[in-house]
Coordinates of C-alpha atoms in Angstrom, one line a residue:
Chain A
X1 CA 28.4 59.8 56.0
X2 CA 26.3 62.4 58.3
X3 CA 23.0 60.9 59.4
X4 CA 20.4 63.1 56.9
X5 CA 18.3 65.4 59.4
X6 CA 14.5 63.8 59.3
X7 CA 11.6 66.1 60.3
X8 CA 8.2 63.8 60.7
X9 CA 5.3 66.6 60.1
X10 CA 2.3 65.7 61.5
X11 CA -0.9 67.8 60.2
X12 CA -4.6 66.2 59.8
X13 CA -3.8 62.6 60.2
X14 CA -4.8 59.9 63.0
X15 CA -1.4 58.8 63.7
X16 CA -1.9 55.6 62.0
X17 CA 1.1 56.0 59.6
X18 CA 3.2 56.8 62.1
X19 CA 2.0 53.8 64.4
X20 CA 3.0 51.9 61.2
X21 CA 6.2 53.5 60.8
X22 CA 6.9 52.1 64.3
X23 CA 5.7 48.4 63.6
X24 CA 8.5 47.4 61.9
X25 CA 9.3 46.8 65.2
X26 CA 13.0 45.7 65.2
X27 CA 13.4 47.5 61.7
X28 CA 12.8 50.6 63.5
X29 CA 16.0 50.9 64.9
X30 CA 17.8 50.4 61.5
X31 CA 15.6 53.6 60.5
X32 CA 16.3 55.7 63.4
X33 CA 19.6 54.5 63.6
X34 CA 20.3 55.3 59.9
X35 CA 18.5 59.3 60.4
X36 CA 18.9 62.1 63.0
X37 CA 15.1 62.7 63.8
X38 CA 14.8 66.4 64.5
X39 CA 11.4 67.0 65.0
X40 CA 8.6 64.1 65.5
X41 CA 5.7 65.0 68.3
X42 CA 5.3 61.7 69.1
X43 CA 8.8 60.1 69.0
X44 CA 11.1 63.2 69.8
X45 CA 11.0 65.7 72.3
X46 CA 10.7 68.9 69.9
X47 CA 7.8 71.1 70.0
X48 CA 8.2 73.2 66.8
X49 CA 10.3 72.9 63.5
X50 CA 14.2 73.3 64.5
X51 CA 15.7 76.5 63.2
X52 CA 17.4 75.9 59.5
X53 CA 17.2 72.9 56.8
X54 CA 16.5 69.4 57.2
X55 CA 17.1 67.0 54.3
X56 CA 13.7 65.1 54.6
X57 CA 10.6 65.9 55.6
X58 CA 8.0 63.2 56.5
X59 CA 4.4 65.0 56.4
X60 CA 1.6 63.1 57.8
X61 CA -1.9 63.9 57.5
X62 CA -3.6 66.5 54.9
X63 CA -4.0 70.5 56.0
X64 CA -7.0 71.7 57.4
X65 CA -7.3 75.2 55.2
X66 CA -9.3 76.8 57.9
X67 CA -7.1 76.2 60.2
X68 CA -3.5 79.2 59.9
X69 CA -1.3 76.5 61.5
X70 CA -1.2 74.0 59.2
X71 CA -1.1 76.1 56.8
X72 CA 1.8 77.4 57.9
X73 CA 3.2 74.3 58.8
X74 CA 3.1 73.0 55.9
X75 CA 4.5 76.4 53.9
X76 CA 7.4 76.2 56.6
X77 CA 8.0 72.5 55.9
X78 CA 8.6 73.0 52.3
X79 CA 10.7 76.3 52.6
X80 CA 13.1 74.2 55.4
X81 CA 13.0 70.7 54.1
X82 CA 15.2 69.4 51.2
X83 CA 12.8 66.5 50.4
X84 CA 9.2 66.6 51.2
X85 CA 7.5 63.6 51.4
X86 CA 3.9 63.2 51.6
X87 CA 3.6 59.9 54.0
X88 CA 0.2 58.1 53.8
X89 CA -3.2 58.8 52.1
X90 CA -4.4 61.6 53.8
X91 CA -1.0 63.7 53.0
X92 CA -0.7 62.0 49.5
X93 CA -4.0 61.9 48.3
X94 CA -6.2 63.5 50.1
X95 CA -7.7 59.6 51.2
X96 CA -10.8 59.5 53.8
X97 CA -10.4 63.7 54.3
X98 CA -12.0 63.9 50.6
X99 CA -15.2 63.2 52.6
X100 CA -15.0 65.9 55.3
X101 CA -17.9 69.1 54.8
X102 CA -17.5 71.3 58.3
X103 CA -19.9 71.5 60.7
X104 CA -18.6 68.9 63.1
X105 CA -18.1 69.7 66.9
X106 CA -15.0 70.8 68.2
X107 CA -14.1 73.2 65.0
X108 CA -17.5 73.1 63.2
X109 CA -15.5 75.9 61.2
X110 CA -12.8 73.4 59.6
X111 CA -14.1 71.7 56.4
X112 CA -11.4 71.5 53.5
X113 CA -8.8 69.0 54.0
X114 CA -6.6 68.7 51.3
X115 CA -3.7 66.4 50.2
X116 CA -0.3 68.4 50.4
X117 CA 0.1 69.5 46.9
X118 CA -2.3 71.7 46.5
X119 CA -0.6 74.2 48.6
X120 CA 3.1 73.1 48.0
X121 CA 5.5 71.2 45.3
X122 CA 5.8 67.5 47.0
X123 CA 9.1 65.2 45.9
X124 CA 7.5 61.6 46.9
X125 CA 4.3 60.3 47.6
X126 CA 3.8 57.1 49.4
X127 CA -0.5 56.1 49.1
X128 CA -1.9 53.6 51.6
X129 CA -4.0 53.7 54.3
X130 CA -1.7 53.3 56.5
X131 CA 1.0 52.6 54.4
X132 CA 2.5 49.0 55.0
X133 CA 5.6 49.2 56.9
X134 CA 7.7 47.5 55.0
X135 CA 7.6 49.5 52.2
X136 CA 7.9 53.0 54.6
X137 CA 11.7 51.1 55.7
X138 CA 12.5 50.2 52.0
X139 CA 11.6 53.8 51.3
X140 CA 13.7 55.2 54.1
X141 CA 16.5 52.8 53.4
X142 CA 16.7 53.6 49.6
X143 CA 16.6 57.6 50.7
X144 CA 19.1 57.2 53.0
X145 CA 21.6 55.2 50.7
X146 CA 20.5 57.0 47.6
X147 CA 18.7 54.2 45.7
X148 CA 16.8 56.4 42.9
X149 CA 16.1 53.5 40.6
X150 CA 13.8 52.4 43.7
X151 CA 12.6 55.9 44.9
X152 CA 11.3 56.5 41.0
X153 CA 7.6 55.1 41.7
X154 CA 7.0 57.4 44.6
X155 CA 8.0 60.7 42.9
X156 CA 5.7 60.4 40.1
X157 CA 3.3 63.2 40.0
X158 CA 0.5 60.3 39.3
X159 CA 0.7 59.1 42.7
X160 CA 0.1 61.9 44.6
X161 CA -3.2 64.3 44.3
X162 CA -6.6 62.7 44.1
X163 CA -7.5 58.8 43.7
X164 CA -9.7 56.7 44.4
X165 CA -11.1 52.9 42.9
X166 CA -12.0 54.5 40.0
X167 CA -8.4 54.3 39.2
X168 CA -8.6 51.0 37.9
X169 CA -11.4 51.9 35.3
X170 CA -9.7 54.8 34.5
X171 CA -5.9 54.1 34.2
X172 CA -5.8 50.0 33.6
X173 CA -9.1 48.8 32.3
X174 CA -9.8 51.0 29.9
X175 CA -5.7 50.8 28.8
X176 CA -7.0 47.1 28.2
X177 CA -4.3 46.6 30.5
X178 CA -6.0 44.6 33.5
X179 CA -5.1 40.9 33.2
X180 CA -7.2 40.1 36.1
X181 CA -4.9 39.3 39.0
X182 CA -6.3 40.7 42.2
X183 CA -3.8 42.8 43.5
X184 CA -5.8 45.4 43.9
X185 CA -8.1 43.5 45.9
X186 CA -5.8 42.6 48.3
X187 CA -4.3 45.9 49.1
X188 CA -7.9 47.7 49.7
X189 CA -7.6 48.6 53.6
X190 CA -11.6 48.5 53.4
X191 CA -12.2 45.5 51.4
X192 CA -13.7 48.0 48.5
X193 CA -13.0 46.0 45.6
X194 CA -14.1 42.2 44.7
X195 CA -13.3 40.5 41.5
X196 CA -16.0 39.6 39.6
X197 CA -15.7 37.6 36.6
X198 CA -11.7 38.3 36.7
X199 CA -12.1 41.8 37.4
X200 CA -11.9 44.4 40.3
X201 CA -15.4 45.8 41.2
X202 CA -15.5 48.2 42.3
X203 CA -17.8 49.5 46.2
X204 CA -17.2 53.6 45.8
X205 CA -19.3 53.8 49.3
X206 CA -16.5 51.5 51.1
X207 CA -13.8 53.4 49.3
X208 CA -11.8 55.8 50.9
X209 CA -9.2 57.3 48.4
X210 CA -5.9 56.2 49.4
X211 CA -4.7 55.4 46.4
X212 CA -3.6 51.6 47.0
X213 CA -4.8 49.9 44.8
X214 CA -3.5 51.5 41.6
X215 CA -0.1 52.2 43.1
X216 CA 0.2 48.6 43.7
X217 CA -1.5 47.4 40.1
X218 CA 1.3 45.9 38.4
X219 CA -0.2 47.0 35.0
X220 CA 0.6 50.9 36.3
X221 CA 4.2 50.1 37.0
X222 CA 6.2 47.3 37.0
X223 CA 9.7 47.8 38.6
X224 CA 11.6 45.0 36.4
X225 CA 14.7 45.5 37.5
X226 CA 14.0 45.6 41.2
X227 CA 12.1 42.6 40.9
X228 CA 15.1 40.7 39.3
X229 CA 17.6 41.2 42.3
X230 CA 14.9 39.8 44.3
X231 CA 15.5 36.6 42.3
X232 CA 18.6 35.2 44.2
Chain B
X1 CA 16.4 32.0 23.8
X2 CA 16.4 33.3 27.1
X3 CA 13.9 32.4 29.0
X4 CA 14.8 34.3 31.8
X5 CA 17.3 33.4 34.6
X6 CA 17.5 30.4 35.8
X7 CA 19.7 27.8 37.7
X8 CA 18.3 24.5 35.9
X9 CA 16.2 23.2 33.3
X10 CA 14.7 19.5 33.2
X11 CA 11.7 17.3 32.2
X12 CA 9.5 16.2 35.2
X13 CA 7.0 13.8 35.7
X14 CA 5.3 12.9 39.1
X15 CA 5.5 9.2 39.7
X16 CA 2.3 9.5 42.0
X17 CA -0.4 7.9 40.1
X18 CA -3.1 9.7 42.0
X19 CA -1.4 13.2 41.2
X20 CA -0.6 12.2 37.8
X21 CA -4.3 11.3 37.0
X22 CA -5.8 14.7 38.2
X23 CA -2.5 17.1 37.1
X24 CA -2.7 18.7 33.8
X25 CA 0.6 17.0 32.7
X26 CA 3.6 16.2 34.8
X27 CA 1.7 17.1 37.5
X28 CA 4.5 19.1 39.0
X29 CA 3.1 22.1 40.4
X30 CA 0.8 19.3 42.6
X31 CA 3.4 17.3 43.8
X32 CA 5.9 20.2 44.8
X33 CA 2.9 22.0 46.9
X34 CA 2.1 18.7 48.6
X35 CA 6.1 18.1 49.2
X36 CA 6.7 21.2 50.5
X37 CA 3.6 21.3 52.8
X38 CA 4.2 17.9 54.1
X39 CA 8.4 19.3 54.6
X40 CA 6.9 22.4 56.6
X41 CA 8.7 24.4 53.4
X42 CA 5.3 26.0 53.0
X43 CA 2.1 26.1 55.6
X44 CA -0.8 27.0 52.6
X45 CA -0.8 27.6 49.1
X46 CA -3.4 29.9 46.7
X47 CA -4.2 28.3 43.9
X48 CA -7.1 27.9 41.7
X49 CA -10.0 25.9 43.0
X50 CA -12.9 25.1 41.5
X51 CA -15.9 27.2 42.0
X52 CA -19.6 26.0 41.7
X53 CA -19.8 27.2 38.3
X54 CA -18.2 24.6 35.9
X55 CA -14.9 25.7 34.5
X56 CA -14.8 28.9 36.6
X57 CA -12.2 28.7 39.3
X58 CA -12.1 30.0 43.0
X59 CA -9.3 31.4 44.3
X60 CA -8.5 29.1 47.2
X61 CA -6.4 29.2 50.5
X62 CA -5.3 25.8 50.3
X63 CA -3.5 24.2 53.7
X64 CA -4.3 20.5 52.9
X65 CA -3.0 18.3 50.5
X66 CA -6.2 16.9 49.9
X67 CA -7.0 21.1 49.1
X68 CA -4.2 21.0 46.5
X69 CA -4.9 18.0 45.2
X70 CA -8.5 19.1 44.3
X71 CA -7.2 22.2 42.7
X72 CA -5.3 20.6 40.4
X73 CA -5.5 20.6 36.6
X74 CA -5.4 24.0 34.6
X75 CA -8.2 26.2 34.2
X76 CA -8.3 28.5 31.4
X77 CA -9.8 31.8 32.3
X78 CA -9.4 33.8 34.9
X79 CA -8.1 33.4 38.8
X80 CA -7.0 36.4 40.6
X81 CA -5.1 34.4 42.9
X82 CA -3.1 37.4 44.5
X83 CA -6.8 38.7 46.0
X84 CA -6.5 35.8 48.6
X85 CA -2.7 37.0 50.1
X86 CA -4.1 38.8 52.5
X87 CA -7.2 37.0 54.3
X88 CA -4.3 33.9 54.0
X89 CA -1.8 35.9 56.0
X90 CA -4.5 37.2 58.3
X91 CA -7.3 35.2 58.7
X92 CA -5.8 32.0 58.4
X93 CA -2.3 33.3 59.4
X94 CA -0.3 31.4 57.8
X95 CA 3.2 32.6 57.4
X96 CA 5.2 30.6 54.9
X97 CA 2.7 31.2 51.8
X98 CA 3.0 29.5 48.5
X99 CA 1.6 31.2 45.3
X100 CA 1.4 29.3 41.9
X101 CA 0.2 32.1 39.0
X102 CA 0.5 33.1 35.6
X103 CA 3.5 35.2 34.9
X104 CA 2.1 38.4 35.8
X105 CA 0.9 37.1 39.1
X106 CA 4.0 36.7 39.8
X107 CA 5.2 39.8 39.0
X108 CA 2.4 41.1 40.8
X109 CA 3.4 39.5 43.5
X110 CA 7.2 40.2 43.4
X111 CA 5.9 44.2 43.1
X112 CA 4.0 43.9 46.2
X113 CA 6.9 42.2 47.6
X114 CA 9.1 45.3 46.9
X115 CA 6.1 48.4 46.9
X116 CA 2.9 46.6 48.5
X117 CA 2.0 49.3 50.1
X118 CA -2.1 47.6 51.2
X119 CA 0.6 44.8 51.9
X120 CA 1.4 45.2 55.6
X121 CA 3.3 42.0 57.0
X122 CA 2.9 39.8 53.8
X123 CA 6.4 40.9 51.6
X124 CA 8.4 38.6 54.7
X125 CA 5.6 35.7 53.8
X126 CA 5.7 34.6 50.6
X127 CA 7.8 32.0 50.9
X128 CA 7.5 30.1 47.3
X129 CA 6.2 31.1 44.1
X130 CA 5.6 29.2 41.2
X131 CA 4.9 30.3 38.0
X132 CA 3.1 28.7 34.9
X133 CA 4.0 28.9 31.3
X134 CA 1.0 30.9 29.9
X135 CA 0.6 32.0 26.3
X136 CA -3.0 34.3 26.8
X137 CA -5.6 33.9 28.9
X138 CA -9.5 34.2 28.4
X139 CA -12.5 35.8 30.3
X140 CA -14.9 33.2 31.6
X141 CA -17.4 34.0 28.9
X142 CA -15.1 34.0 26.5
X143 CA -13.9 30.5 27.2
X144 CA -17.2 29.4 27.8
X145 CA -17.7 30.6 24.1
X146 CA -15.0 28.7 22.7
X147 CA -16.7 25.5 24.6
X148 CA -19.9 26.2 23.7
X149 CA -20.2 27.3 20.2
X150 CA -17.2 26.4 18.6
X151 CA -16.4 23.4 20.3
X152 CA -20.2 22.6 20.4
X153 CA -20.1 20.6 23.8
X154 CA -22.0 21.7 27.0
X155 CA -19.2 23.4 29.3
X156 CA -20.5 21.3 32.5
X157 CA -19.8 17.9 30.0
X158 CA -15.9 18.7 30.1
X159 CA -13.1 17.2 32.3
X160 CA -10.2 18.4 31.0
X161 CA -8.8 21.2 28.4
X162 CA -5.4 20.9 26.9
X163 CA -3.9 23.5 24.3
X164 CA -1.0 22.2 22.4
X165 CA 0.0 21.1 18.9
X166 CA -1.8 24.1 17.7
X167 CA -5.0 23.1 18.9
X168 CA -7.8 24.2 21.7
X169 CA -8.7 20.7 23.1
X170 CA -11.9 19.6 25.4
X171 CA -12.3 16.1 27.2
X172 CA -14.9 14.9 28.7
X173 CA -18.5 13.3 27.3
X174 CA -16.8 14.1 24.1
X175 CA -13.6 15.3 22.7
X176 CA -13.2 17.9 20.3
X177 CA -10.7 19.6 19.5
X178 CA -10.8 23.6 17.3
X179 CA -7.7 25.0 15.4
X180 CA -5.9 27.5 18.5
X181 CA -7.0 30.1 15.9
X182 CA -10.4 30.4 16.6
X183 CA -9.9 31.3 20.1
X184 CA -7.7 34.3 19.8
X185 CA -10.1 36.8 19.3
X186 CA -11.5 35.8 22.7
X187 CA -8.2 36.2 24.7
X188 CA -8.4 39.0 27.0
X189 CA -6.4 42.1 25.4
X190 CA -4.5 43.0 28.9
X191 CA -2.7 39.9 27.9
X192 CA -0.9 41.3 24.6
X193 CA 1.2 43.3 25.9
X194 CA 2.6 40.4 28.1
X195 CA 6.2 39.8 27.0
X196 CA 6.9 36.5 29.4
X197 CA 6.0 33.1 28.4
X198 CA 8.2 31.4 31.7
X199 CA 6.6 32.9 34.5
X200 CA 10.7 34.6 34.6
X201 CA 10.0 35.5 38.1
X202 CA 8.8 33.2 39.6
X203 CA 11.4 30.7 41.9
X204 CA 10.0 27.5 39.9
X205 CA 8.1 27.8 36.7
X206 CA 6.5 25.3 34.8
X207 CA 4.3 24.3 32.3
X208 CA 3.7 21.5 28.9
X209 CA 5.0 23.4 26.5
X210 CA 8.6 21.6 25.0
X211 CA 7.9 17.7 26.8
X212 CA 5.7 14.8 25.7
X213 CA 2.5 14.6 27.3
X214 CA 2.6 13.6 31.0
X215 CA 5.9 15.6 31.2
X216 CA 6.4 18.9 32.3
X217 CA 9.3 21.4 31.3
X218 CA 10.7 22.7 34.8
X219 CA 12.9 26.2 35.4
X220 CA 14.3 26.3 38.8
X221 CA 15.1 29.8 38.9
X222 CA 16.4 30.7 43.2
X223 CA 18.1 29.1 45.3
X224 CA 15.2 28.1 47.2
X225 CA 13.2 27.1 44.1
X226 CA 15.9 25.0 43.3
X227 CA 16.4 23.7 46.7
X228 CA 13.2 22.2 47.1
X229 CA 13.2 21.0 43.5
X230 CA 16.4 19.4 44.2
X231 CA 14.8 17.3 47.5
X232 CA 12.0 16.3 45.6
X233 CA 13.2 15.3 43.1
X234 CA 16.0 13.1 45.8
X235 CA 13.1 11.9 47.7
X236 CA 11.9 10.4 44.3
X237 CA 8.5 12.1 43.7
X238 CA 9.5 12.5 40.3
X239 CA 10.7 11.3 37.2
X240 CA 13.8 13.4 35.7
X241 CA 15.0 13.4 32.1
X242 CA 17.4 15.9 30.4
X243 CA 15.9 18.5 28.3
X244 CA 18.3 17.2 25.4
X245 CA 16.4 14.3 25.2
X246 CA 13.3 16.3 23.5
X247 CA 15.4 18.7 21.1
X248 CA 14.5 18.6 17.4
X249 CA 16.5 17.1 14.4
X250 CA 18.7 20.4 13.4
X251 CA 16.5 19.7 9.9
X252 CA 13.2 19.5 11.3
X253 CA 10.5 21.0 10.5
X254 CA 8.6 20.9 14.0
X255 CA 10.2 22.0 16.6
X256 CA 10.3 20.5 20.0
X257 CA 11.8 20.2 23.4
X258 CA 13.1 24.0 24.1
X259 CA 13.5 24.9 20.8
X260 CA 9.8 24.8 20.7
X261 CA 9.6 26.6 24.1
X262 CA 12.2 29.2 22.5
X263 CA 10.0 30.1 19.5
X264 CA 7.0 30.7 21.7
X265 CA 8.5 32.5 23.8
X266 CA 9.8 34.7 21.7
X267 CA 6.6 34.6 19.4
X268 CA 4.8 36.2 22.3
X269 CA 7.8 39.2 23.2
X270 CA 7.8 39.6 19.7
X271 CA 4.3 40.1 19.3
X272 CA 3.9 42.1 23.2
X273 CA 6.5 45.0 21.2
X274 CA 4.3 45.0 18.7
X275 CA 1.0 45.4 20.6
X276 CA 2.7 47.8 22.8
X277 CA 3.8 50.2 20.0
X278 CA 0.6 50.0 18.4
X279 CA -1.1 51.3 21.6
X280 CA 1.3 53.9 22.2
X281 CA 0.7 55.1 18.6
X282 CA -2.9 55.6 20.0
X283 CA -1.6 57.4 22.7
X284 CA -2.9 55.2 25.1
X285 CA -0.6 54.5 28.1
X286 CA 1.2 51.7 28.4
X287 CA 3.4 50.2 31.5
X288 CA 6.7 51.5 31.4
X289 CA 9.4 48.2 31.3
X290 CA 6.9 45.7 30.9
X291 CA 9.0 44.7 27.6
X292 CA 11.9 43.3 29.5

């Protein structure tokens, strides 16, 4: 089996998904060791998007609409990538960038930052802020060996675009689907949501939009059959 | 019956008197966490504490046995036990985490396990998870309700609640006891379109349902479930009888033993399908495979 050519795209992001990329420390290896990393600023010594197709790209961070690069970075990435994946809130749904206005020193000028798919057609979306490493290897691994039944999640159109706590009103409360487990809780990156009387409440002013909480709501999907292998 | 997979199913009762007077019936769930904290199998456990409010439990971090010990007994409303995974593998750091739940805690847990993706360094943690038999569960007011007004006893007067033999039962200052009926309308609706009784993902599950009181029908469902069952049960923590010994007369009326446990469980996938394609007639969305 050729090694499938990975491009990591890295647009409007802090580098935090990529720092958690690289802390499944050991894990790491079996990644890079299972991909041919073409393009990566901070892991490979590439300055621009190698000539032809890759078979993944990973795309960090959300574009900056004000600024041409990203733009077309990101138009680039999809027209030379086989897979694009948006990697982390900010790329996936838009997360803490939902908040930015302009008017900040050095590029007072760039105010819209938007999650990939409003300029392009994305194929997976992994939310978190960062996004734990564990499941950015299981992700990798299952792309690599072509595990679809585990891939499924990620490339549903509801897990990309906007999202925020609200989620859980919206898509398993009022479903009458919340049973009051605190899942959610405990995947908030800023402690957003406390249970109260067996349900999530919900701090919009602590929230930042990644998109956690929901994804990982086991009332929005529940992988059954993953689960059961688990059960050795 | 399916009951899900597992490896072995017994009868268990704890021999230690001091468990077996706070544990809700064979005191299992007690005994293993203590077992396997004292073996170094486990470091900590969340389970549900009690709170200051009577009856309304606190998801607790518990690294003590004296901890579990004081969580023991059944609470029937609401403990979202998975909100405490993190601050246990963080701020207490523990890294060999036990989690007892309701079935879909467990699941929950087994998701964020395989996509936790606000779960950074906990998948490789949980090292047990034990599940409890669970029929519905109710919102804090609503069991409060079911105390209060149809049971008629103050909420703070009760010791203990049992539900079996078709009934809702309260201890305590006085005991009462309401036909299982009256209570359903306060079960929370999340709930109905739960199709697992056994907690069928869990590595142990267990739970009253199918043994005589002070017993407790056991699953050991993984190899490491059923390891440490196994060298508990060695050790002699606990009493051990075949499930055969509970079955019902082929003519009976009554069920019991697992034939009992069969019924209910699949009374509630039988009555899940139905909720769930009564909601999608609504058009309301409903988890994809959570009818197993």
């Amino acid at each position: 089996m050729t090694k499938p050519k990975v491009a990591y795209v890295h647009l409007s992001g802090c580098t935090g998904c990529l720092v958690s990329l690289a802390d499944t420390y050991e894990k790491l290896l079996d990644i890079l060791g299972a991909v041919d990393m073409v393009y990566n600023l901070t892991l490979a010594d590439a300055r621009t998007l190698p000539e032809g197709k890759v078979d993944i790209a990973i795309v960090e961070g959300g574009v900056c609409l004000q600024d041409e690069e990203s733009v077309h970075l990101i138009k680039e990435t999809r027209e030379k990538a086989g897979l694009v994946v948006a990697y982390g809130g900010c790329s996936a749904t838009g997360n803490v960038l939902n908040f930015s206005r302009g008017g900040q020193w050095n590029q007072p000028q760039h105010e819209s930052f938007v999650p990939i798919n409003r300029l392009i057609k994305v194929d997976a979306y992994i939310p978190g802020c960062p996004p734990a490493p564990e499941v950015i290897y299981n992700f990798c691994i299952a792309a690599v060996t072509g595990d679809t039944e585990y891939l499924k999640p990620f490339m549903a159109n509801e897990a990309g675009g906007y999202h925020c706590g609200c989620d859980l009103n919206t898509r398993v409360i009022e479903n009458s689907l919340c049973m009051g487990c605190g899942t959610c809780a405990a995947s908030c990156p800023t402690r957003a949501i406390e249970m109260v009387y067996g349900r999530p409440s919900f701090n919009n002013i602590r929230c930042i939009k990644c998109g956690a909480c929901s994804f990982a709501c086991p009332r929005t999907f529940l992988p059954v059959n993953k689960i059961k292998t688990l059960l050795v | 019956m399916s009951f899900g997979t597992y490896k072995e199913v017994m009868a268990l009762k704890a021999k230690d008197g001091k468990i077996g007077g706070v544990a809700q019936d064979g005191g299992v769930v007690t005994t293993l966490l203590c077992y396997a904290l004292e073996k170094g199998v486990i470091d900590g456990a969340l389970v549900a504490g009690k709170s200051e409010t009577p009856w309304m439990p606190k998801p607790t971090i518990a690294t003590t046995k004296e901890e579990i010990i004081a969580a023991a007994g059944t609470k029937y409303t609401i403990s979202p036990v998975v909100s405490t995974i993190k601050d246990a593998a963080r701020e207490y750091g523990l890294e060999k985490i036990a989690v007892v739940g309701t079935p879909c805690q467990i699941y929950a847990v087994q998701k964020m396990r395989l996509y936790g993706v606000g779960a950074r360094h906990i998948p490789d943690k949980v090292a047990m998870t034990v599940g409890i038999f669970c029929t519905e569960n109710f919102s804090y007011a609503g069991l409060r309700t079911v105390i209060e007004d149809h049971c008629k006893v103050p909420i703070e007067s009760v010791t203990k609640m049992e539900i079996g033999k078709g009934k809702f039962w309260v201890k305590g200052a006085k005991d009462v006891s309401i036909p299982i009926k009256e209570t359903h309308k306060y079960e929370q609706d999340g709930c109905h379109v739960c199709s697992d009784l056994t907690a069928e993902f869990a590595d142990i599950s267990t739970g009253s349902i199918g043994t005589p009181d002070g017993w407790s029908t056991t699953f050991a469902r993984s190899t490491r479930g059923k390891d440490l069952l196994s060298k508990a049960i060695a050790d002699g923590l606990f009493e051990k009888k075949s499930m055969d010994e509970f079955k019902s007369a082929p003519d009976a009326k009554i069920k019991s033993g697992l034939d009992l446990l069969g019924n209910l469980e699949k009374g509630k996938k039988d009555k899940a399908k139905k909720h769930f394609d009564e909601r999608k007639a609504l058009g309301l969305f409903v988890t994809p495979e959570i009818l197993y």
